[in-house]
mmCIF file of C-alpha atoms in Angstrom:
data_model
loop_
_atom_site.group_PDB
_atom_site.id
_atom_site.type_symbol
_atom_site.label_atom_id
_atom_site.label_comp_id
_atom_site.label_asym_id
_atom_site.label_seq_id
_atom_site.Cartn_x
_atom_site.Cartn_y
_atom_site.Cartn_z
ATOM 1 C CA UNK W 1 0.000 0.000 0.000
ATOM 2 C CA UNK W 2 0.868 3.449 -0.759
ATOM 3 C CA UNK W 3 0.858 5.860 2.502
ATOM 4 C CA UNK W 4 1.921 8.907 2.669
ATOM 5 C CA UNK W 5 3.001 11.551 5.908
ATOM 6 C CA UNK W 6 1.793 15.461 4.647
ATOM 7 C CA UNK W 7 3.913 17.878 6.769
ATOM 8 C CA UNK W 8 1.377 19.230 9.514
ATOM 9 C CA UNK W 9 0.817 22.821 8.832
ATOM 10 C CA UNK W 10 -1.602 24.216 11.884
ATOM 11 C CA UNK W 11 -0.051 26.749 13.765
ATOM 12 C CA UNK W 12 3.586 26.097 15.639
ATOM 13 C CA UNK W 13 2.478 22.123 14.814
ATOM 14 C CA UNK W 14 5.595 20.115 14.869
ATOM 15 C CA UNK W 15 3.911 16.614 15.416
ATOM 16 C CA UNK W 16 4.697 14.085 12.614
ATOM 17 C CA UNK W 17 2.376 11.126 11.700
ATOM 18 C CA UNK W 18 4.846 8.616 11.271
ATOM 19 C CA UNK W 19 8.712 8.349 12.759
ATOM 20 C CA UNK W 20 11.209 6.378 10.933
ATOM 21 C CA UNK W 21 10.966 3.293 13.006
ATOM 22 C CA UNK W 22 7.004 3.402 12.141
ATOM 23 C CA UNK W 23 8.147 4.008 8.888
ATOM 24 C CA UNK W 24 10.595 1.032 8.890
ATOM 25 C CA UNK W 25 8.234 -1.697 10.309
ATOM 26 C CA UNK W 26 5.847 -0.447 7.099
ATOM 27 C CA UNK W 27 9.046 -0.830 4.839
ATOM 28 C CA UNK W 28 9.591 -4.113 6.424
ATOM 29 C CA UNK W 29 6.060 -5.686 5.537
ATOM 30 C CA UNK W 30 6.147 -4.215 1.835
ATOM 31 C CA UNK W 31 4.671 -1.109 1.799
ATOM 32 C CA UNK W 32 5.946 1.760 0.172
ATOM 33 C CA UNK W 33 5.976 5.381 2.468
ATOM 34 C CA UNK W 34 6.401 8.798 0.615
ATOM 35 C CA UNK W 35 7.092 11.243 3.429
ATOM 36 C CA UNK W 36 6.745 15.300 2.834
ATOM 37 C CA UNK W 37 10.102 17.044 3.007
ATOM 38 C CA UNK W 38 10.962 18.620 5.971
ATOM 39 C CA UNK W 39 7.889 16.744 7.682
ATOM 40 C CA UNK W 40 9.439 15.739 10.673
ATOM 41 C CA UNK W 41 12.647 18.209 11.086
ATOM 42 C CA UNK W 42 11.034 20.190 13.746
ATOM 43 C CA UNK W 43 11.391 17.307 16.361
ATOM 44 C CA UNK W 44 14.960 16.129 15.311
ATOM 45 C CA UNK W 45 14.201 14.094 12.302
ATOM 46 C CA UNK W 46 15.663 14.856 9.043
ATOM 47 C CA UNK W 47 14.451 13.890 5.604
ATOM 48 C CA UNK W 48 17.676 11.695 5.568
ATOM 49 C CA UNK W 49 16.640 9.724 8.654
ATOM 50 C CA UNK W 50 13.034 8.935 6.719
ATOM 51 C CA UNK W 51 15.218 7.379 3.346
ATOM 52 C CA UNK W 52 17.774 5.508 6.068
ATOM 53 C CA UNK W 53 14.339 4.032 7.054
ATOM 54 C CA UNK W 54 12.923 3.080 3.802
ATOM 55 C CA UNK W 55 10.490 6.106 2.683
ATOM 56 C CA UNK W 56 10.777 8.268 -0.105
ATOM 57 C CA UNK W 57 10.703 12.202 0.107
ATOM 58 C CA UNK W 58 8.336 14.147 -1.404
ATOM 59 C CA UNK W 59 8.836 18.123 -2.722
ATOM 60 C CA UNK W 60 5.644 19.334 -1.128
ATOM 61 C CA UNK W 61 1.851 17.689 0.164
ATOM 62 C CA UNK W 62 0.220 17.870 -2.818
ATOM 63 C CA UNK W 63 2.192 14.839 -3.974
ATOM 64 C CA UNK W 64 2.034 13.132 -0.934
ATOM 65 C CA UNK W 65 -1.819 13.600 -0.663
ATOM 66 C CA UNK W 66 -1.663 12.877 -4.672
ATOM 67 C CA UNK W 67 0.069 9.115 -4.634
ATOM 68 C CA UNK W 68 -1.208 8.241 -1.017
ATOM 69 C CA UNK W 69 -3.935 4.946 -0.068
ATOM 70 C CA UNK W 70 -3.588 5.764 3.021
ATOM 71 C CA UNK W 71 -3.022 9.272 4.629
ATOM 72 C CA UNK W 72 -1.607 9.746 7.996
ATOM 73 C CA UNK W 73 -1.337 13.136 10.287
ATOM 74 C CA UNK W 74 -1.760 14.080 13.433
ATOM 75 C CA UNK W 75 -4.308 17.108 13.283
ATOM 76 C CA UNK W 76 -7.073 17.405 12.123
ATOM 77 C CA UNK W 77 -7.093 18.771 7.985
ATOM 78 C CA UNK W 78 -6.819 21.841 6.986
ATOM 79 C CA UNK W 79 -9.203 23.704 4.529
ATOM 80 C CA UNK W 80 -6.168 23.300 1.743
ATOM 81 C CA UNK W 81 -5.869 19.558 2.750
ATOM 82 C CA UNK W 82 -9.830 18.748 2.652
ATOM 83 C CA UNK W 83 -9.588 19.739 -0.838
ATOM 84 C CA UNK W 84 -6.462 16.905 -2.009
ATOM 85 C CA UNK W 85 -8.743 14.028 -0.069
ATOM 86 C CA UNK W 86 -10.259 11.957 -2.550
ATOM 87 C CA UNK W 87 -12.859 9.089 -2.843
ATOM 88 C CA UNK W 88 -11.050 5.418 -1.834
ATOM 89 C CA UNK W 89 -8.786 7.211 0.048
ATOM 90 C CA UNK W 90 -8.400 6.688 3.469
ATOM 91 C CA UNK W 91 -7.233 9.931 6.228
ATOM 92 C CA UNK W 92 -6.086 8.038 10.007
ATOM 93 C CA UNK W 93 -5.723 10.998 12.322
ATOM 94 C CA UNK W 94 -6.951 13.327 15.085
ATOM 95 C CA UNK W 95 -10.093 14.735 13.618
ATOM 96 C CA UNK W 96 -12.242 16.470 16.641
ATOM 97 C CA UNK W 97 -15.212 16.902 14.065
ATOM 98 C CA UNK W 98 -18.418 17.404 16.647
ATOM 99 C CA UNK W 99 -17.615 21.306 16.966
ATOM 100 C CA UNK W 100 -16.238 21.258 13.743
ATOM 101 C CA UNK W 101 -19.145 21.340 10.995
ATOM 102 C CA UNK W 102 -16.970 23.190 8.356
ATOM 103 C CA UNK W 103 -14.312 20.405 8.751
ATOM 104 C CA UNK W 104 -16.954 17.609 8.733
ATOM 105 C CA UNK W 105 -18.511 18.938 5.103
ATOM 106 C CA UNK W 106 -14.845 19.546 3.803
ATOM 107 C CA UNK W 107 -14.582 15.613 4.644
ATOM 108 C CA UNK W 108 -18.123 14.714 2.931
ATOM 109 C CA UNK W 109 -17.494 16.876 0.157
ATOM 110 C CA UNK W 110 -14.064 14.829 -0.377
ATOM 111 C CA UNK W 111 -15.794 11.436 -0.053
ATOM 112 C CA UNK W 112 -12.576 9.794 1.495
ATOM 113 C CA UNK W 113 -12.906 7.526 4.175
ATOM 114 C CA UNK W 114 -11.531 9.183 7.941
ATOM 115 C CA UNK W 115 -10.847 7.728 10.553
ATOM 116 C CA UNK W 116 -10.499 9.074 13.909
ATOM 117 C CA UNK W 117 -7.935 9.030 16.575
ATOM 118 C CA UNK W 118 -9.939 9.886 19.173
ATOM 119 C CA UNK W 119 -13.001 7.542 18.639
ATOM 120 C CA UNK W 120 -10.909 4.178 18.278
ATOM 121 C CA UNK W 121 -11.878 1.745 21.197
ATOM 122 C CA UNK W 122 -10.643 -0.875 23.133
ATOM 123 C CA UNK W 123 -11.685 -4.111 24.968
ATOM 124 C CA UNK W 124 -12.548 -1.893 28.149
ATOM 125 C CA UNK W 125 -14.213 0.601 25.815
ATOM 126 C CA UNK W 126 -11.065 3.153 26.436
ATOM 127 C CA UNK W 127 -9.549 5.256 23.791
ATOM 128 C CA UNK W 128 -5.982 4.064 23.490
ATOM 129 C CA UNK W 129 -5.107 6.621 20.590
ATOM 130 C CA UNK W 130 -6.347 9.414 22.622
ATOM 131 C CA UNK W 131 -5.063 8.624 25.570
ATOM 132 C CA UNK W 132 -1.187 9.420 24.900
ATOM 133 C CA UNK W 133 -2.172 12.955 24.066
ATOM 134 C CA UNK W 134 -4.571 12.755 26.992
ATOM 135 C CA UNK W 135 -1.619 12.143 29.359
ATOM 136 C CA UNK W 136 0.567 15.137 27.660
ATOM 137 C CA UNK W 137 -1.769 17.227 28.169
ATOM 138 C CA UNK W 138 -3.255 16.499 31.583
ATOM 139 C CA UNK W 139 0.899 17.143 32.217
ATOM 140 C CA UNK W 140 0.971 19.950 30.188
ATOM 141 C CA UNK W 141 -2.377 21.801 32.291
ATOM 142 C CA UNK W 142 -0.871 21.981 35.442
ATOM 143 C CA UNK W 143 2.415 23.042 33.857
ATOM 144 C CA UNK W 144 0.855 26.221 31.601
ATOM 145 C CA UNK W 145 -1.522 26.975 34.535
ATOM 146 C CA UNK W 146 1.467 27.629 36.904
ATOM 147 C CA UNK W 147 2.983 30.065 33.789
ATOM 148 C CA UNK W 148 -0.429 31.606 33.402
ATOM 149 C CA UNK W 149 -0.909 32.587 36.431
ATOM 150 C CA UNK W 150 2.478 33.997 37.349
ATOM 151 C CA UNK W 151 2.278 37.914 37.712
ATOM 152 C CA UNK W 152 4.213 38.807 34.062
ATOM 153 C CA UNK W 153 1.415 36.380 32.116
ATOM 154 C CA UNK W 154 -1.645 38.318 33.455
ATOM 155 C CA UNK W 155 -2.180 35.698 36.574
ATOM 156 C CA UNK W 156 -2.954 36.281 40.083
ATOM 157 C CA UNK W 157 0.700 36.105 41.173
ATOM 158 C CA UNK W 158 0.897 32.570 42.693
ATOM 159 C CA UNK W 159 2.830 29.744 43.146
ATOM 160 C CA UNK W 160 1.350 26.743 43.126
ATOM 161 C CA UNK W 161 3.249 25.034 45.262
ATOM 162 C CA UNK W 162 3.336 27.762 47.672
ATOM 163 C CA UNK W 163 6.362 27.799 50.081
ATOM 164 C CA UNK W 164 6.490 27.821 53.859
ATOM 165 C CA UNK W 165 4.422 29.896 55.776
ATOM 166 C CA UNK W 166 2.096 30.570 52.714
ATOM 167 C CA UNK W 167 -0.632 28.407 51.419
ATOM 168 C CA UNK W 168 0.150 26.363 48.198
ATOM 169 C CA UNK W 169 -2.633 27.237 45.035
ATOM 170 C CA UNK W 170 -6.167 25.897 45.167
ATOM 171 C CA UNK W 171 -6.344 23.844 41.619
ATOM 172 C CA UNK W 172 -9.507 22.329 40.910
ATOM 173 C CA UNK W 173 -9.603 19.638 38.252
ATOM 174 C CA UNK W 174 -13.098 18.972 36.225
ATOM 175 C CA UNK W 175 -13.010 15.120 35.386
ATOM 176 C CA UNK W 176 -10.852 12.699 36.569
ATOM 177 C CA UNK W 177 -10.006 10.024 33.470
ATOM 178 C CA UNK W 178 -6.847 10.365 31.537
ATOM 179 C CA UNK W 179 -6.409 13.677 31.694
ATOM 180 C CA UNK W 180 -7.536 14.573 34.704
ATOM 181 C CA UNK W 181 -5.675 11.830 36.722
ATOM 182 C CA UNK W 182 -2.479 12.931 34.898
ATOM 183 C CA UNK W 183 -3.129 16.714 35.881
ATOM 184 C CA UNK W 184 -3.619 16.022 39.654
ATOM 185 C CA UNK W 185 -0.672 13.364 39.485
ATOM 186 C CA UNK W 186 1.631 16.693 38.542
ATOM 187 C CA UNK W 187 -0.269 19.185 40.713
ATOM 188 C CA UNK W 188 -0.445 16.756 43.728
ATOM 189 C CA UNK W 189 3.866 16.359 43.056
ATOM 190 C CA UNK W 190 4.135 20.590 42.906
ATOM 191 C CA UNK W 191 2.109 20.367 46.757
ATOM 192 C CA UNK W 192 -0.502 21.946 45.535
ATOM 193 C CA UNK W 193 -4.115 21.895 46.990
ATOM 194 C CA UNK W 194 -5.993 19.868 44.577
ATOM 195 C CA UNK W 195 -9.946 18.418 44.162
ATOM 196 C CA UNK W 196 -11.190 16.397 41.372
ATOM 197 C CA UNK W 197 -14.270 16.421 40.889
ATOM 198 C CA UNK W 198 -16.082 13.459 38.259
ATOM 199 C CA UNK W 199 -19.768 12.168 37.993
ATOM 200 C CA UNK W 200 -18.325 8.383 38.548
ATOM 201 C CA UNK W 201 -18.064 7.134 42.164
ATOM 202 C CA UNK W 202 -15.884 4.295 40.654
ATOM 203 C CA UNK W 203 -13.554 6.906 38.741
ATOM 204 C CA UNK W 204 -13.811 8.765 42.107
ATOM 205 C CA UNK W 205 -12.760 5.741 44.108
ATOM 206 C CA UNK W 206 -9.757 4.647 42.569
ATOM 207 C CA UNK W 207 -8.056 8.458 42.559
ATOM 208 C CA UNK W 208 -9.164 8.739 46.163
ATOM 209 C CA UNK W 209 -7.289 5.260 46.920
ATOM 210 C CA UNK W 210 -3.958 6.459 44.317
ATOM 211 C CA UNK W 211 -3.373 9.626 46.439
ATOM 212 C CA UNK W 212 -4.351 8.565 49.791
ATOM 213 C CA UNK W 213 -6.194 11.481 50.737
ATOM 214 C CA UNK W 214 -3.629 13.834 48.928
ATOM 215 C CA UNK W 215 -6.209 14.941 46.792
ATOM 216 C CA UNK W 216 -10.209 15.908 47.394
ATOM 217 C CA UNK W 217 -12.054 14.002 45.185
ATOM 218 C CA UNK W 218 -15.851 15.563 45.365
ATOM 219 C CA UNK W 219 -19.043 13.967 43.097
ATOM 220 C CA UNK W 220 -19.424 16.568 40.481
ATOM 221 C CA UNK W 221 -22.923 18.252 41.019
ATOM 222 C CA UNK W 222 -24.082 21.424 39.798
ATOM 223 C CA UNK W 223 -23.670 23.622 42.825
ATOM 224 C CA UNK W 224 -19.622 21.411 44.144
ATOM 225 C CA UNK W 225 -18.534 22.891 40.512
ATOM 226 C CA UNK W 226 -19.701 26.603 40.978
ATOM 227 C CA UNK W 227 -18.213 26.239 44.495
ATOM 228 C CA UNK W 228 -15.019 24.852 43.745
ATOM 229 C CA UNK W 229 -14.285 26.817 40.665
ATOM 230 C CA UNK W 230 -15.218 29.938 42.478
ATOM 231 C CA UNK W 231 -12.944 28.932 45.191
ATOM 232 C CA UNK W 232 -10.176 28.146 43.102
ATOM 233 C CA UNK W 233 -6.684 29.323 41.582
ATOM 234 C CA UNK W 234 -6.561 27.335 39.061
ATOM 235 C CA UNK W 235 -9.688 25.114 36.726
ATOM 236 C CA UNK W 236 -8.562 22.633 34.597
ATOM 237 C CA UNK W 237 -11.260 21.432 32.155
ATOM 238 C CA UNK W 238 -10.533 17.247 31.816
ATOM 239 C CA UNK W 239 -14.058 16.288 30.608
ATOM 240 C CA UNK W 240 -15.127 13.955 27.261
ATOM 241 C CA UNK W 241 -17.700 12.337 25.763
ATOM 242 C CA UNK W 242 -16.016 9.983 22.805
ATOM 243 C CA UNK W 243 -17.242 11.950 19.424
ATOM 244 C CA UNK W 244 -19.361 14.391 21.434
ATOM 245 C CA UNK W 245 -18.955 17.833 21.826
ATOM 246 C CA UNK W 246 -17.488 18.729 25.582
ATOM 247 C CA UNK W 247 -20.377 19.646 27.850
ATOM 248 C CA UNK W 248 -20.777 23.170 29.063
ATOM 249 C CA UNK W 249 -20.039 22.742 32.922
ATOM 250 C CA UNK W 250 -18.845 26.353 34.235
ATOM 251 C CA UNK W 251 -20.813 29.063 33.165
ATOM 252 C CA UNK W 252 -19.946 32.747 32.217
ATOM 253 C CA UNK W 253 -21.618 33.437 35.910
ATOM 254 C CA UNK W 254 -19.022 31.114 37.521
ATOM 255 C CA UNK W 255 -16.260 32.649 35.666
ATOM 256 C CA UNK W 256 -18.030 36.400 36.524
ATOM 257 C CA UNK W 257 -17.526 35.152 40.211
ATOM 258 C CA UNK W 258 -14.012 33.706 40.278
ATOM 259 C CA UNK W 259 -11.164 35.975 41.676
ATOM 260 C CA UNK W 260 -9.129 38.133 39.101
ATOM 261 C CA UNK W 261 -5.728 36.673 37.851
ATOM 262 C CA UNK W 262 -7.581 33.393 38.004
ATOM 263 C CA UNK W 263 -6.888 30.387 35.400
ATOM 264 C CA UNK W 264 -8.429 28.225 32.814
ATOM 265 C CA UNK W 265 -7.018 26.145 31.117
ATOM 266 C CA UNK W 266 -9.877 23.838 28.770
ATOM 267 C CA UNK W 267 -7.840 20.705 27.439
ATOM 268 C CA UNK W 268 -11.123 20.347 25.805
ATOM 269 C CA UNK W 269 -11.127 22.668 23.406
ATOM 270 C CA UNK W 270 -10.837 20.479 20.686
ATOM 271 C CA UNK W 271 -14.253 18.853 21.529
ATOM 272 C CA UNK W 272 -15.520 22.946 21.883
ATOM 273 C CA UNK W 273 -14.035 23.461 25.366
ATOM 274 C CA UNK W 274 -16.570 22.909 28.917
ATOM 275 C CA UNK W 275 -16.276 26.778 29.941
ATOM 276 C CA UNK W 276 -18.509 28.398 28.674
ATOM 277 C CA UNK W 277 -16.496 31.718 27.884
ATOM 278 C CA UNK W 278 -13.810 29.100 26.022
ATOM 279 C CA UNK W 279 -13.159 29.795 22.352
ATOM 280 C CA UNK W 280 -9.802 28.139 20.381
ATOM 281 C CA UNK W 281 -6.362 29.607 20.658
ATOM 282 C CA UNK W 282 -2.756 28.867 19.416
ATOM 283 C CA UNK W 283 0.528 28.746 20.277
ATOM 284 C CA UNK W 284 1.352 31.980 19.032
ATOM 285 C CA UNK W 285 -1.443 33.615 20.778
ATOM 286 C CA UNK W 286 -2.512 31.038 23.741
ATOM 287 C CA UNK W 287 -4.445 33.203 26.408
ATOM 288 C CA UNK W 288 -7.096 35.846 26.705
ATOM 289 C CA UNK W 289 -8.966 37.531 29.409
ATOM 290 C CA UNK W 290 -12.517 37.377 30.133
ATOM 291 C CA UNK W 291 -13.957 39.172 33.543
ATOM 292 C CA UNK W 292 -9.871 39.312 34.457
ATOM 293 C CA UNK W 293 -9.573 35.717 34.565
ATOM 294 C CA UNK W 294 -6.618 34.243 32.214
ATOM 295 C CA UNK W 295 -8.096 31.925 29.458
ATOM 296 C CA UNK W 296 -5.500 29.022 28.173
ATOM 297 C CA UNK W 297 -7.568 26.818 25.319
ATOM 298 C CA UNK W 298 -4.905 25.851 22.500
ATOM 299 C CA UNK W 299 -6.230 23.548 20.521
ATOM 300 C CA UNK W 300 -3.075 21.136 20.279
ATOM 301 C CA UNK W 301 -1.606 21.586 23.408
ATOM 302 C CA UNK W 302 0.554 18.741 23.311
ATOM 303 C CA UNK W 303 2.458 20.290 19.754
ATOM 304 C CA UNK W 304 4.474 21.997 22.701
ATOM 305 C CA UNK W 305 6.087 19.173 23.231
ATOM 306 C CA UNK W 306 6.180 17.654 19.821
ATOM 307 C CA UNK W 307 8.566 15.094 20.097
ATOM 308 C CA UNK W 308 8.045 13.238 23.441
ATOM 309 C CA UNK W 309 4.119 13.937 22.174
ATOM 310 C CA UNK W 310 5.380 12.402 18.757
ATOM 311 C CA UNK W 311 6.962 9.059 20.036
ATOM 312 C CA UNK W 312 4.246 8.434 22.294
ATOM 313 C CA UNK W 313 1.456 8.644 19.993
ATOM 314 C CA UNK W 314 3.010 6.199 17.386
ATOM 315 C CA UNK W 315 3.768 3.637 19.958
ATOM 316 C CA UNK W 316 -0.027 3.688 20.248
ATOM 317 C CA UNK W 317 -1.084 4.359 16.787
ATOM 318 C CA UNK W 318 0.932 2.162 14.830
ATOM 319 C CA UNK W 319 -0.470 -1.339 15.393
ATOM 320 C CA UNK W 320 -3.686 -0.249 13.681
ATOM 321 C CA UNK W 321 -1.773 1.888 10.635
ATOM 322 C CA UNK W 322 -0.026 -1.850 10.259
ATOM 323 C CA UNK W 323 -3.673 -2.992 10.060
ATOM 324 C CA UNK W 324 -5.014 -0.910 7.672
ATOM 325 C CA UNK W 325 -1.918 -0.990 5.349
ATOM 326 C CA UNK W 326 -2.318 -4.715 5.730
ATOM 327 C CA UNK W 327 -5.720 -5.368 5.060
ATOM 328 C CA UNK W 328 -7.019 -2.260 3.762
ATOM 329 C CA UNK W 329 -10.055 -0.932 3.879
ATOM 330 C CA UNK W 330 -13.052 -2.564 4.637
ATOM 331 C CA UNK W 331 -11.111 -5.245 6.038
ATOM 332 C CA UNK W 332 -9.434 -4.160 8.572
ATOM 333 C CA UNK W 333 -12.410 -2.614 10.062
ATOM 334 C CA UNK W 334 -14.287 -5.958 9.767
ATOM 335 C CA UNK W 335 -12.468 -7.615 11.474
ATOM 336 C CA UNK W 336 -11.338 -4.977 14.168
ATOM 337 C CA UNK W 337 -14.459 -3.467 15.940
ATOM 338 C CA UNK W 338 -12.364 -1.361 17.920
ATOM 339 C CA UNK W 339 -10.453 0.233 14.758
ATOM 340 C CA UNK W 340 -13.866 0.672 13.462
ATOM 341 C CA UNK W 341 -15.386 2.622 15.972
ATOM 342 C CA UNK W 342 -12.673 5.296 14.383
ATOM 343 C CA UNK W 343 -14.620 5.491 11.039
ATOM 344 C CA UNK W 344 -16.020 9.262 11.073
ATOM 345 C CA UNK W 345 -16.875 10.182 7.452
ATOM 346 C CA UNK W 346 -16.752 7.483 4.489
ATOM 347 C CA UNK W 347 -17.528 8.342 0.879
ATOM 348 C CA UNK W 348 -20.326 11.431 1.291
ATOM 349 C CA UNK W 349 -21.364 9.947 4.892
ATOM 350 C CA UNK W 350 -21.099 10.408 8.411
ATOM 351 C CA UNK W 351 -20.550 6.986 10.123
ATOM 352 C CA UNK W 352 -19.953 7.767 13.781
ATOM 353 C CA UNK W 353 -23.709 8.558 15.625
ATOM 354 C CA UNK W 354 -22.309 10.784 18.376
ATOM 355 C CA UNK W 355 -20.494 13.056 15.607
ATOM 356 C CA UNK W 356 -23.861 12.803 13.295
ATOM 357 C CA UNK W 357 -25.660 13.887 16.347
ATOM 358 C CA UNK W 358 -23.511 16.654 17.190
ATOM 359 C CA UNK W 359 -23.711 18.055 13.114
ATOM 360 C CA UNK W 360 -27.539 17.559 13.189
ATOM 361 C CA UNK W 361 -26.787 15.327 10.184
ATOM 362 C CA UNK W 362 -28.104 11.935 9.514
ATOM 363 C CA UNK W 363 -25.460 8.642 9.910
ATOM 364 C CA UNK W 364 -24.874 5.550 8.265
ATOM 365 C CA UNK W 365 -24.858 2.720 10.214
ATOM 366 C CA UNK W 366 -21.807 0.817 10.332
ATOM 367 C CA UNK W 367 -22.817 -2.488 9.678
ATOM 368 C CA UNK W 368 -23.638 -1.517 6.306
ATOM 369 C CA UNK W 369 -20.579 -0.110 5.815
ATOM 370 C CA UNK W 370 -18.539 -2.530 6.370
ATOM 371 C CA UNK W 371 -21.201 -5.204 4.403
ATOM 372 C CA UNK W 372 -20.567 -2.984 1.235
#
């Protein structure tokens, strides 16, 4: 099979879909990779590391995107990329489409087949592709919430992890799966005061019994979220629904009420953030204020650290790109249900019901799909 790695062109994205040992075991079984120049030389990895591996180098995405079976990124496509997808061809990457209707019609209008990231299962019904970036960016919340709110980037002045005499920062944490467990596991380390607050009692449980009373862990009601984000230094948004947009848990109110200098930081933006004042930022530009408290909601937070955020996704992601380069396509989803809860869009359709749902468009089930 032909697959092909486009250079990622969102803002300050560095990410790669493919490093040359990917690229090698894909060599290895027969396949043929054409990788964009200069696709992965923001992370450490020259063109000349990609050909030592096996690929071949292409001048620029429109002849990646032109030769490619299979197409694999790491962000979601661009307007100019919707626009090289074709029919038969299949796009494996982060895709985020339930807030996105533009992107979702760009993929209709292409009629490729896309598969998502962030919407492949697993035996326990986890998302194992999501769940790298999950962890980077749980990190990376606590981490850019102790910049934001240092005096110079608009914040309140304080150090999380206070010092003696002086409390440590109050950091509240909204949802407690990947990314919110990895959030309080860094917060908790920096002595900071932290609660966690999640709708599961199970979810609830099992953080109270990892941090042994080091961190609050409070059933997520209405009136404990106005409280604790009111209360608090520091609100990191950690909530998903697989495919769904992000529910809308802290309202322009709450954020009215909480002190000035104040953080957010919404790691889930790319669903359409759970504050309701969020709206997507970049690198270049990450923050703004609303009511004097400092908004954080990049939209690929972990493209700050591209390569450790590189490496880990394809240790996840590249059993299933062997899978589909393998089999192809509808094969591979056949006989993987857990790769084929990833289809999103195939030729003109939505697939996935929660993304249908979300774009107040109609879906096609699955099943017949995959029967042809």
């Amino acid at each position: 099979m032909q697959v092909g790695v486009p250079k990622e062109v969102k803002v300050h994205e560095y990410r790669v879909g493919l490093i040359p040992a990917s690229v090698r075991e894909l060599v290895q079984r027969g396949h043929h990779v054409l990788v964009e120049t200069g696709a992965g030389m923001g992370i450490g990895f020259p063109d000349a590391s990609y050909t030592d591996a096996g690929a071949t180098i292409a001048p620029d995405a429109a002849a990646v995107f032109a030769a490619a079976d299979l197409v694999i990124k790491v962000k979601e496509p661009q307007p100019a990329e919707w626009a090289q997808l074709r029919r038969g061809q299949m796009l494996f990457t982060y895709l985020h489409l339930a807030p996105d209707r533009k992107q979702t019609e760009g993929l209709l209008a292409s009629a490729c087949t896309a598969i998502a990231y962030e919407t492949v299962t697993d035996p326990t019904s986890a998302l194992p592709l999501l769940a790298p970036m999950s962890e980077v960016a749980g990190r990376m919340a606590i981490q850019v919430g102790a910049r934001c709110l240092e005096k110079e980037a608009g914040g309140a002045g304080i150090l999380l992890s206070g010092v003696p005499g002086v409390s440590p920062g109050r950091i509240v944490v909204l949802g407690g799966g990947v990314v919110g467990s990895n959030a309080a596991r860094i917060a908790a380390g920096m002595r900071a005061q932290v609660t966690v607050l999640d709708r599961n009692p199970r979810v609830l449980d099992a953080l109270d019994r990892e941090f042994a009373g080091r961190v609050a862990t409070v059933f997520a009601t209405v009136e404990a979220i106005e409280q604790a984000v009111i209360e608090a230094d520091l609100v990191v948004g950690a909530v998903l629904i697989p495919g769904a947009a992000a529910p809308r848990l802290v309202s322009r109110a709450m954020v009215a009420a909480m002190r000035p200098g104040s953080v957010l930081v919404d790691v889930a933006i790319d669903q359409g953030g759970c504050f309701e004042t969020s709206r997507p930022t970049s690198h270049a530009d990450p923050t703004y204020l609303v009511d004097g408290v400092v908004h954080y909601c990049v939209t690929n937070m972990p493209g700050a650290v591209a390569k450790t955020s590189t490496v880990a996704l394809n240790n996840a992601t590249l059993p299933y790109i062997l899978q589909l380069a393998d089999k192809g396509f509808p094969a591979a989803l056949a006989e993987n249900p857990h790769l084929a809860q990833g289809l999103n869009v195939h030729a003109g359709h939505v697939v996935h019901p929660a993304v249908a749902q979300a774009c107040g468009l109609a879906a096609l089930p699955l099943p017949k799909v995959l029967g042809g």
